[in-house]
PDB file of C-alpha atoms in Angstrom:
ATOM      1  CA  GLN A   1       2.465 -20.472  55.803  1.00  0.00           C
ATOM      2  CA  VAL A   2       0.886 -17.398  57.372  1.00  0.00           C
ATOM      3  CA  GLN A   3      -2.134 -18.237  59.512  1.00  0.00           C
ATOM      4  CA  LEU A   4      -4.473 -15.963  61.431  1.00  0.00           C
ATOM      5  CA  HIS A   5      -6.895 -17.144  64.099  1.00  0.00           C
ATOM      6  CA  GLU A   6      -9.549 -14.943  65.669  1.00  0.00           C
ATOM      7  CA  SER A   7     -10.918 -15.639  69.137  1.00  0.00           C
ATOM      8  CA  GLY A   8     -13.275 -14.005  71.576  1.00  0.00           C
ATOM      9  CA  PRO A   9     -16.689 -14.289  73.214  1.00  0.00           C
ATOM     10  CA  GLY A  10     -19.436 -15.475  70.933  1.00  0.00           C
ATOM     11  CA  LEU A  11     -22.057 -13.486  72.822  1.00  0.00           C
ATOM     12  CA  VAL A  12     -21.871  -9.926  74.141  1.00  0.00           C
ATOM     13  CA  LYS A  13     -24.607  -7.962  75.879  1.00  0.00           C
ATOM     14  CA  PRO A  14     -25.768  -4.610  74.509  1.00  0.00           C
ATOM     15  CA  SER A  15     -23.823  -1.587  75.801  1.00  0.00           C
ATOM     16  CA  GLU A  16     -20.873  -3.782  76.795  1.00  0.00           C
ATOM     17  CA  THR A  17     -17.404  -3.961  75.222  1.00  0.00           C
ATOM     18  CA  LEU A  18     -16.456  -6.514  72.595  1.00  0.00           C
ATOM     19  CA  SER A  19     -12.846  -7.723  72.793  1.00  0.00           C
ATOM     20  CA  LEU A  20     -11.247  -9.926  70.146  1.00  0.00           C
ATOM     21  CA  ILE A  21      -7.771 -11.320  69.591  1.00  0.00           C
ATOM     22  CA  CYS A  22      -6.116 -12.343  66.341  1.00  0.00           C
ATOM     23  CA  ALA A  23      -3.208 -14.754  66.843  1.00  0.00           C
ATOM     24  CA  VAL A  24      -0.717 -14.810  63.978  1.00  0.00           C
ATOM     25  CA  SER A  25       1.533 -17.753  63.152  1.00  0.00           C
ATOM     26  CA  GLY A  26       4.021 -18.269  60.355  1.00  0.00           C
ATOM     27  CA  TYR A  27       5.032 -14.604  60.296  1.00  0.00           C
ATOM     28  CA  TYR A  28       6.357 -12.120  62.830  1.00  0.00           C
ATOM     29  CA  ILE A  29       4.081  -9.082  63.088  1.00  0.00           C
ATOM     30  CA  SER A  30       7.131  -6.947  63.856  1.00  0.00           C
ATOM     31  CA  SER A  31       8.563  -7.776  60.413  1.00  0.00           C
ATOM     32  CA  GLY A  32       6.076  -5.515  58.658  1.00  0.00           C
ATOM     33  CA  TYR A  33       2.684  -5.305  56.947  1.00  0.00           C
ATOM     34  CA  TYR A  34      -0.512  -3.792  58.245  1.00  0.00           C
ATOM     35  CA  TRP A  35      -2.921  -5.953  60.224  1.00  0.00           C
ATOM     36  CA  SER A  36      -6.608  -5.290  59.814  1.00  0.00           C
ATOM     37  CA  TRP A  37     -10.017  -6.081  61.253  1.00  0.00           C
ATOM     38  CA  ILE A  38     -12.966  -6.478  58.885  1.00  0.00           C
ATOM     39  CA  ARG A  39     -16.461  -7.620  59.774  1.00  0.00           C
ATOM     40  CA  GLN A  40     -19.449  -9.069  57.940  1.00  0.00           C
ATOM     41  CA  PRO A  41     -23.001  -8.982  59.307  1.00  0.00           C
ATOM     42  CA  PRO A  42     -24.857 -12.228  58.555  1.00  0.00           C
ATOM     43  CA  GLY A  43     -25.838 -12.336  54.894  1.00  0.00           C
ATOM     44  CA  LYS A  44     -24.326  -8.929  54.152  1.00  0.00           C
ATOM     45  CA  GLY A  45     -21.179  -7.396  52.702  1.00  0.00           C
ATOM     46  CA  LEU A  46     -17.799  -6.627  54.242  1.00  0.00           C
ATOM     47  CA  GLU A  47     -17.111  -3.618  56.454  1.00  0.00           C
ATOM     48  CA  TRP A  48     -13.560  -2.459  57.187  1.00  0.00           C
ATOM     49  CA  ILE A  49     -13.061  -1.676  60.883  1.00  0.00           C
ATOM     50  CA  GLY A  50      -9.454  -0.539  60.960  1.00  0.00           C
ATOM     51  CA  SER A  51      -5.800  -1.355  60.387  1.00  0.00           C
ATOM     52  CA  ILE A  52      -2.616  -1.166  62.444  1.00  0.00           C
ATOM     53  CA  TYR A  53       1.084  -1.289  61.571  1.00  0.00           C
ATOM     54  CA  HIS A  54       3.498  -3.003  63.967  1.00  0.00           C
ATOM     55  CA  SER A  55       4.826   0.401  64.945  1.00  0.00           C
ATOM     56  CA  GLY A  56       1.345   1.303  66.153  1.00  0.00           C
ATOM     57  CA  ASN A  57       0.216   3.525  63.271  1.00  0.00           C
ATOM     58  CA  THR A  58      -3.535   3.025  62.944  1.00  0.00           C
ATOM     59  CA  TYR A  59      -6.428   3.891  60.665  1.00  0.00           C
ATOM     60  CA  TYR A  60     -10.073   3.489  61.661  1.00  0.00           C
ATOM     61  CA  ASN A  61     -13.412   3.471  59.887  1.00  0.00           C
ATOM     62  CA  PRO A  62     -14.859   6.952  60.543  1.00  0.00           C
ATOM     63  CA  SER A  63     -18.232   5.425  61.401  1.00  0.00           C
ATOM     64  CA  LEU A  64     -16.653   3.350  64.196  1.00  0.00           C
ATOM     65  CA  LYS A  65     -13.749   5.549  65.226  1.00  0.00           C
ATOM     66  CA  SER A  66     -15.338   6.800  68.442  1.00  0.00           C
ATOM     67  CA  ARG A  67     -15.931   3.230  69.690  1.00  0.00           C
ATOM     68  CA  VAL A  68     -13.042   1.139  68.398  1.00  0.00           C
ATOM     69  CA  SER A  69      -9.443   0.574  69.405  1.00  0.00           C
ATOM     70  CA  ILE A  70      -6.903  -1.718  67.736  1.00  0.00           C
ATOM     71  CA  SER A  71      -3.573  -2.633  69.297  1.00  0.00           C
ATOM     72  CA  VAL A  72      -0.646  -4.898  68.571  1.00  0.00           C
ATOM     73  CA  ASP A  73       1.360  -7.102  70.941  1.00  0.00           C
ATOM     74  CA  THR A  74       4.549  -8.135  69.183  1.00  0.00           C
ATOM     75  CA  SER A  75       5.704 -10.261  72.148  1.00  0.00           C
ATOM     76  CA  LYS A  76       2.630 -12.472  71.723  1.00  0.00           C
ATOM     77  CA  ASN A  77       2.465 -11.959  67.959  1.00  0.00           C
ATOM     78  CA  GLN A  78      -1.162 -10.974  68.099  1.00  0.00           C
ATOM     79  CA  ILE A  79      -3.514  -8.104  67.322  1.00  0.00           C
ATOM     80  CA  SER A  80      -6.415  -7.043  69.504  1.00  0.00           C
ATOM     81  CA  MET A  81      -9.597  -5.117  68.889  1.00  0.00           C
ATOM     82  CA  ARG A  82     -11.994  -3.517  71.355  1.00  0.00           C
ATOM     83  CA  LEU A  83     -15.402  -2.155  70.357  1.00  0.00           C
ATOM     84  CA  ASN A  84     -17.317  -0.218  73.016  1.00  0.00           C
ATOM     85  CA  SER A  85     -21.039   0.284  73.567  1.00  0.00           C
ATOM     86  CA  VAL A  86     -22.103  -2.502  71.242  1.00  0.00           C
ATOM     87  CA  THR A  87     -25.614  -2.871  69.845  1.00  0.00           C
ATOM     88  CA  ALA A  88     -27.363  -5.522  67.780  1.00  0.00           C
ATOM     89  CA  ALA A  89     -25.981  -3.775  64.687  1.00  0.00           C
ATOM     90  CA  ASP A  90     -22.514  -4.980  65.708  1.00  0.00           C
ATOM     91  CA  THR A  91     -23.542  -8.625  65.326  1.00  0.00           C
ATOM     92  CA  ALA A  92     -21.219  -9.982  62.654  1.00  0.00           C
ATOM     93  CA  ILE A  93     -18.445 -12.359  61.729  1.00  0.00           C
ATOM     94  CA  TYR A  94     -15.194 -10.604  62.607  1.00  0.00           C
ATOM     95  CA  TYR A  95     -12.127 -11.302  60.490  1.00  0.00           C
ATOM     96  CA  CYS A  96      -8.509 -10.289  60.853  1.00  0.00           C
ATOM     97  CA  ALA A  97      -6.335  -9.994  57.779  1.00  0.00           C
ATOM     98  CA  ARG A  98      -2.786  -9.095  56.773  1.00  0.00           C
ATOM     99  CA  SER A  99      -2.467  -6.126  54.449  1.00  0.00           C
ATOM    100  CA  HIS A 100       0.212  -4.931  52.097  1.00  0.00           C
ATOM    101  CA  TYR A 101       0.838  -1.192  52.027  1.00  0.00           C
ATOM    102  CA  TYR A 102       1.816   1.628  49.691  1.00  0.00           C
ATOM    103  CA  TYR A 103       3.322   5.075  50.238  1.00  0.00           C
ATOM    104  CA  ASP A 104       1.940   8.394  49.082  1.00  0.00           C
ATOM    105  CA  SER A 105       4.001  11.442  48.159  1.00  0.00           C
ATOM    106  CA  SER A 106       3.801  12.781  51.713  1.00  0.00           C
ATOM    107  CA  GLY A 107       5.325   9.661  53.199  1.00  0.00           C
ATOM    108  CA  TYR A 108       2.118   8.256  54.640  1.00  0.00           C
ATOM    109  CA  TYR A 109       1.713   4.503  54.161  1.00  0.00           C
ATOM    110  CA  TYR A 110      -1.678   2.908  53.728  1.00  0.00           C
ATOM    111  CA  PRO A 111      -3.031  -0.669  53.834  1.00  0.00           C
ATOM    112  CA  TYR A 112      -4.365  -2.405  50.754  1.00  0.00           C
ATOM    113  CA  HIS A 113      -4.449  -5.918  49.261  1.00  0.00           C
ATOM    114  CA  PHE A 114      -5.597  -8.040  52.188  1.00  0.00           C
ATOM    115  CA  ASP A 115      -3.740 -11.244  51.331  1.00  0.00           C
ATOM    116  CA  TYR A 116      -4.166 -13.556  54.349  1.00  0.00           C
ATOM    117  CA  TRP A 117      -7.418 -13.848  56.294  1.00  0.00           C
ATOM    118  CA  GLY A 118      -8.543 -15.753  59.330  1.00  0.00           C
ATOM    119  CA  GLN A 119     -11.587 -18.008  59.366  1.00  0.00           C
ATOM    120  CA  GLY A 120     -13.528 -15.390  61.281  1.00  0.00           C
ATOM    121  CA  THR A 121     -15.377 -15.503  64.573  1.00  0.00           C
ATOM    122  CA  LEU A 122     -19.098 -14.889  64.961  1.00  0.00           C
ATOM    123  CA  VAL A 123     -20.069 -12.365  67.596  1.00  0.00           C
ATOM    124  CA  THR A 124     -23.704 -11.942  68.542  1.00  0.00           C
ATOM    125  CA  VAL A 125     -24.882  -8.933  70.504  1.00  0.00           C
ATOM    126  CA  SER A 126     -27.930  -9.871  72.544  1.00  0.00           C
ATOM    127  CA  SER A 127     -29.206  -9.700  76.085  1.00  0.00           C
TER     128      SER A 127
ATOM    129  CA  GLN B   1     -16.311   9.110  49.803  1.00  0.00           C
ATOM    130  CA  PRO B   2     -16.768   6.447  47.119  1.00  0.00           C
ATOM    131  CA  VAL B   3     -19.756   4.121  47.055  1.00  0.00           C
ATOM    132  CA  LEU B   4     -19.185   0.741  45.392  1.00  0.00           C
ATOM    133  CA  THR B   5     -22.247  -0.884  43.838  1.00  0.00           C
ATOM    134  CA  GLN B   6     -22.471  -4.561  42.949  1.00  0.00           C
ATOM    135  CA  PRO B   7     -25.482  -6.508  41.672  1.00  0.00           C
ATOM    136  CA  PRO B   8     -26.570  -8.921  44.414  1.00  0.00           C
ATOM    137  CA  SER B   9     -26.537 -11.983  42.204  1.00  0.00           C
ATOM    138  CA  ALA B  10     -25.236 -13.427  38.961  1.00  0.00           C
ATOM    139  CA  SER B  11     -25.330 -16.837  37.347  1.00  0.00           C
ATOM    140  CA  ALA B  12     -23.581 -18.728  34.604  1.00  0.00           C
ATOM    141  CA  SER B  13     -23.533 -22.255  33.260  1.00  0.00           C
ATOM    142  CA  LEU B  14     -20.611 -24.592  33.643  1.00  0.00           C
ATOM    143  CA  GLY B  15     -17.984 -23.799  31.012  1.00  0.00           C
ATOM    144  CA  ASP B  16     -19.455 -20.409  30.139  1.00  0.00           C
ATOM    145  CA  SER B  17     -18.048 -16.966  30.931  1.00  0.00           C
ATOM    146  CA  VAL B  18     -19.385 -14.367  33.316  1.00  0.00           C
ATOM    147  CA  THR B  19     -18.440 -10.761  34.016  1.00  0.00           C
ATOM    148  CA  LEU B  20     -19.048  -9.297  37.448  1.00  0.00           C
ATOM    149  CA  THR B  21     -19.281  -5.528  37.776  1.00  0.00           C
ATOM    150  CA  CYS B  22     -18.293  -3.155  40.542  1.00  0.00           C
ATOM    151  CA  THR B  23     -19.441   0.405  39.881  1.00  0.00           C
ATOM    152  CA  LEU B  24     -17.813   3.356  41.600  1.00  0.00           C
ATOM    153  CA  SER B  25     -19.850   6.436  42.434  1.00  0.00           C
ATOM    154  CA  SER B  26     -19.508   9.563  40.351  1.00  0.00           C
ATOM    155  CA  GLY B  27     -16.225  11.409  40.721  1.00  0.00           C
ATOM    156  CA  HIS B  28     -14.198   8.337  41.642  1.00  0.00           C
ATOM    157  CA  GLY B  29     -13.295   7.090  38.182  1.00  0.00           C
ATOM    158  CA  SER B  30      -9.559   6.972  38.936  1.00  0.00           C
ATOM    159  CA  TYR B  31      -9.901   4.599  41.875  1.00  0.00           C
ATOM    160  CA  LYS B  32      -8.379   1.164  41.985  1.00  0.00           C
ATOM    161  CA  VAL B  33     -10.484  -1.709  43.295  1.00  0.00           C
ATOM    162  CA  ASP B  34      -9.573  -5.010  44.930  1.00  0.00           C
ATOM    163  CA  TRP B  35     -11.618  -8.121  44.132  1.00  0.00           C
ATOM    164  CA  TYR B  36     -12.128 -10.851  46.763  1.00  0.00           C
ATOM    165  CA  GLN B  37     -13.659 -14.316  46.472  1.00  0.00           C
ATOM    166  CA  GLN B  38     -15.470 -15.777  49.467  1.00  0.00           C
ATOM    167  CA  LYS B  39     -16.711 -19.337  49.774  1.00  0.00           C
ATOM    168  CA  PRO B  40     -19.371 -20.253  52.370  1.00  0.00           C
ATOM    169  CA  GLY B  41     -17.990 -20.378  55.893  1.00  0.00           C
ATOM    170  CA  LYS B  42     -14.565 -19.096  54.823  1.00  0.00           C
ATOM    171  CA  GLY B  43     -12.682 -15.839  54.987  1.00  0.00           C
ATOM    172  CA  PRO B  44     -12.333 -13.890  51.735  1.00  0.00           C
ATOM    173  CA  ARG B  45      -9.473 -14.567  49.338  1.00  0.00           C
ATOM    174  CA  PHE B  46      -7.694 -11.858  47.375  1.00  0.00           C
ATOM    175  CA  VAL B  47      -8.242 -12.230  43.609  1.00  0.00           C
ATOM    176  CA  MET B  48      -6.573  -9.168  42.102  1.00  0.00           C
ATOM    177  CA  ARG B  49      -6.512  -5.377  42.024  1.00  0.00           C
ATOM    178  CA  VAL B  50      -7.769  -3.402  39.037  1.00  0.00           C
ATOM    179  CA  GLY B  51      -7.558   0.167  37.833  1.00  0.00           C
ATOM    180  CA  THR B  52      -8.453   1.880  34.588  1.00  0.00           C
ATOM    181  CA  GLY B  53      -5.349   0.373  32.997  1.00  0.00           C
ATOM    182  CA  GLY B  54      -6.244  -3.178  33.979  1.00  0.00           C
ATOM    183  CA  ILE B  55      -4.628  -5.370  36.576  1.00  0.00           C
ATOM    184  CA  VAL B  56      -2.475  -3.662  39.211  1.00  0.00           C
ATOM    185  CA  GLY B  57       0.236  -5.872  40.640  1.00  0.00           C
ATOM    186  CA  SER B  58      -0.184  -9.644  40.679  1.00  0.00           C
ATOM    187  CA  LYS B  59      -3.055 -12.045  41.081  1.00  0.00           C
ATOM    188  CA  GLY B  60      -3.636 -13.643  44.424  1.00  0.00           C
ATOM    189  CA  ASP B  61      -2.005 -16.952  45.223  1.00  0.00           C
ATOM    190  CA  GLY B  62      -3.555 -19.807  43.250  1.00  0.00           C
ATOM    191  CA  ILE B  63      -5.960 -17.657  41.229  1.00  0.00           C
ATOM    192  CA  PRO B  64      -6.368 -19.400  37.848  1.00  0.00           C
ATOM    193  CA  ASP B  65      -5.634 -17.751  34.502  1.00  0.00           C
ATOM    194  CA  ARG B  66      -9.375 -17.987  33.819  1.00  0.00           C
ATOM    195  CA  PHE B  67      -9.803 -14.901  36.015  1.00  0.00           C
ATOM    196  CA  SER B  68      -9.139 -11.497  34.481  1.00  0.00           C
ATOM    197  CA  VAL B  69     -10.016  -7.861  35.141  1.00  0.00           C
ATOM    198  CA  LEU B  70     -10.735  -4.709  33.226  1.00  0.00           C
ATOM    199  CA  GLY B  71     -11.403  -1.135  34.275  1.00  0.00           C
ATOM    200  CA  SER B  72     -13.433   1.373  32.271  1.00  0.00           C
ATOM    201  CA  GLY B  73     -14.900   4.656  33.449  1.00  0.00           C
ATOM    202  CA  LEU B  74     -16.607   4.034  36.770  1.00  0.00           C
ATOM    203  CA  ASN B  75     -16.748   0.259  36.273  1.00  0.00           C
ATOM    204  CA  ARG B  76     -14.312  -2.385  37.424  1.00  0.00           C
ATOM    205  CA  TYR B  77     -14.943  -5.793  35.902  1.00  0.00           C
ATOM    206  CA  LEU B  78     -13.991  -9.307  36.956  1.00  0.00           C
ATOM    207  CA  THR B  79     -14.380 -11.866  34.191  1.00  0.00           C
ATOM    208  CA  ILE B  80     -14.287 -15.600  34.774  1.00  0.00           C
ATOM    209  CA  ASN B  81     -13.882 -17.797  31.696  1.00  0.00           C
ATOM    210  CA  ASN B  82     -14.696 -21.507  31.453  1.00  0.00           C
ATOM    211  CA  ILE B  83     -16.564 -21.387  34.752  1.00  0.00           C
ATOM    212  CA  GLN B  84     -16.032 -24.307  37.100  1.00  0.00           C
ATOM    213  CA  GLU B  85     -18.123 -25.512  40.026  1.00  0.00           C
ATOM    214  CA  GLU B  86     -15.495 -24.235  42.461  1.00  0.00           C
ATOM    215  CA  ASP B  87     -16.020 -20.672  41.200  1.00  0.00           C
ATOM    216  CA  GLU B  88     -19.420 -20.542  42.895  1.00  0.00           C
ATOM    217  CA  SER B  89     -18.774 -17.961  45.599  1.00  0.00           C
ATOM    218  CA  ASP B  90     -19.532 -14.470  46.793  1.00  0.00           C
ATOM    219  CA  TYR B  91     -17.373 -11.829  45.139  1.00  0.00           C
ATOM    220  CA  HIS B  92     -16.620  -8.555  46.901  1.00  0.00           C
ATOM    221  CA  CYS B  93     -14.975  -5.400  45.613  1.00  0.00           C
ATOM    222  CA  GLY B  94     -13.308  -2.808  47.815  1.00  0.00           C
ATOM    223  CA  ALA B  95     -11.451   0.471  47.458  1.00  0.00           C
ATOM    224  CA  ASP B  96      -9.371   2.714  49.654  1.00  0.00           C
ATOM    225  CA  HIS B  97     -10.042   6.436  49.952  1.00  0.00           C
ATOM    226  CA  GLY B  98      -8.586   9.537  51.498  1.00  0.00           C
ATOM    227  CA  SER B  99      -5.179  10.496  52.790  1.00  0.00           C
ATOM    228  CA  GLY B 100      -3.434  11.110  56.075  1.00  0.00           C
ATOM    229  CA  SER B 101      -5.661  10.613  59.075  1.00  0.00           C
ATOM    230  CA  ASN B 102      -8.751  10.569  56.815  1.00  0.00           C
ATOM    231  CA  PHE B 103      -7.830   7.332  55.095  1.00  0.00           C
ATOM    232  CA  PHE B 104     -10.310   4.447  55.072  1.00  0.00           C
ATOM    233  CA  TRP B 105     -11.518   1.428  53.133  1.00  0.00           C
ATOM    234  CA  VAL B 106     -14.999   0.783  51.731  1.00  0.00           C
ATOM    235  CA  PHE B 107     -16.526  -2.363  50.232  1.00  0.00           C
ATOM    236  CA  GLY B 108     -19.439  -3.068  47.920  1.00  0.00           C
ATOM    237  CA  GLY B 109     -22.360  -5.258  48.956  1.00  0.00           C
ATOM    238  CA  GLY B 110     -21.007  -8.342  47.190  1.00  0.00           C
ATOM    239  CA  THR B 111     -22.311 -10.473  44.310  1.00  0.00           C
ATOM    240  CA  LYS B 112     -23.358 -14.080  44.814  1.00  0.00           C
ATOM    241  CA  LEU B 113     -22.287 -16.112  41.779  1.00  0.00           C
ATOM    242  CA  THR B 114     -24.245 -19.291  41.101  1.00  0.00           C
ATOM    243  CA  VAL B 115     -22.894 -21.911  38.714  1.00  0.00           C
ATOM    244  CA  LEU B 116     -25.734 -23.664  36.925  1.00  0.00           C
TER     245      LEU B 116
END
């Protein structure tokens, strides 16, 4: 059974960097699939942050691209996310999820169908 | 880029049927949409993907036959028949957009389904 577990600081000060880890068990990241970060502000809808393939191919939300970085560590079987210069607007539950992918005619492959999700971790940005 | 619009709330009585709607913005009528179910305090759960021709691929693991989808024009529908108490959840729709380095995902605001 594939399981994902997010961890990180529950509280981050404004202007600092948020760092989260998603530990994966029951599946080797290097075997395939995209791995994604998605967040949800309290009481609001979902917002896709970005996705990474085990080879390192990444896609980011254009609205966050200048501040976010996602990486994969196959030796630890985990995915990491860093979000710089955080503000109160970044307060949210952060989820990691496994994604299937499809190819387009140009050979690009894109994530879709997020099939396994973690429980999420709440991050509050406050001084 | 597409905007996905969902009514914030819906309700249905036990045993009845309900149809949830996800409306794509103009010009995006060919887009496929994923539906996700989210119970309080839990991560979302994939329900199924829908295009204008109906379901795309398979339902998510453990999704009952009572759940079905339909796509028409700019609307993507999720219908739940014979509603049960456990169906009370938030339902989110999402779609991918773009190509190459301009690819990204976008979600609707979610619909809170209350079972009466």
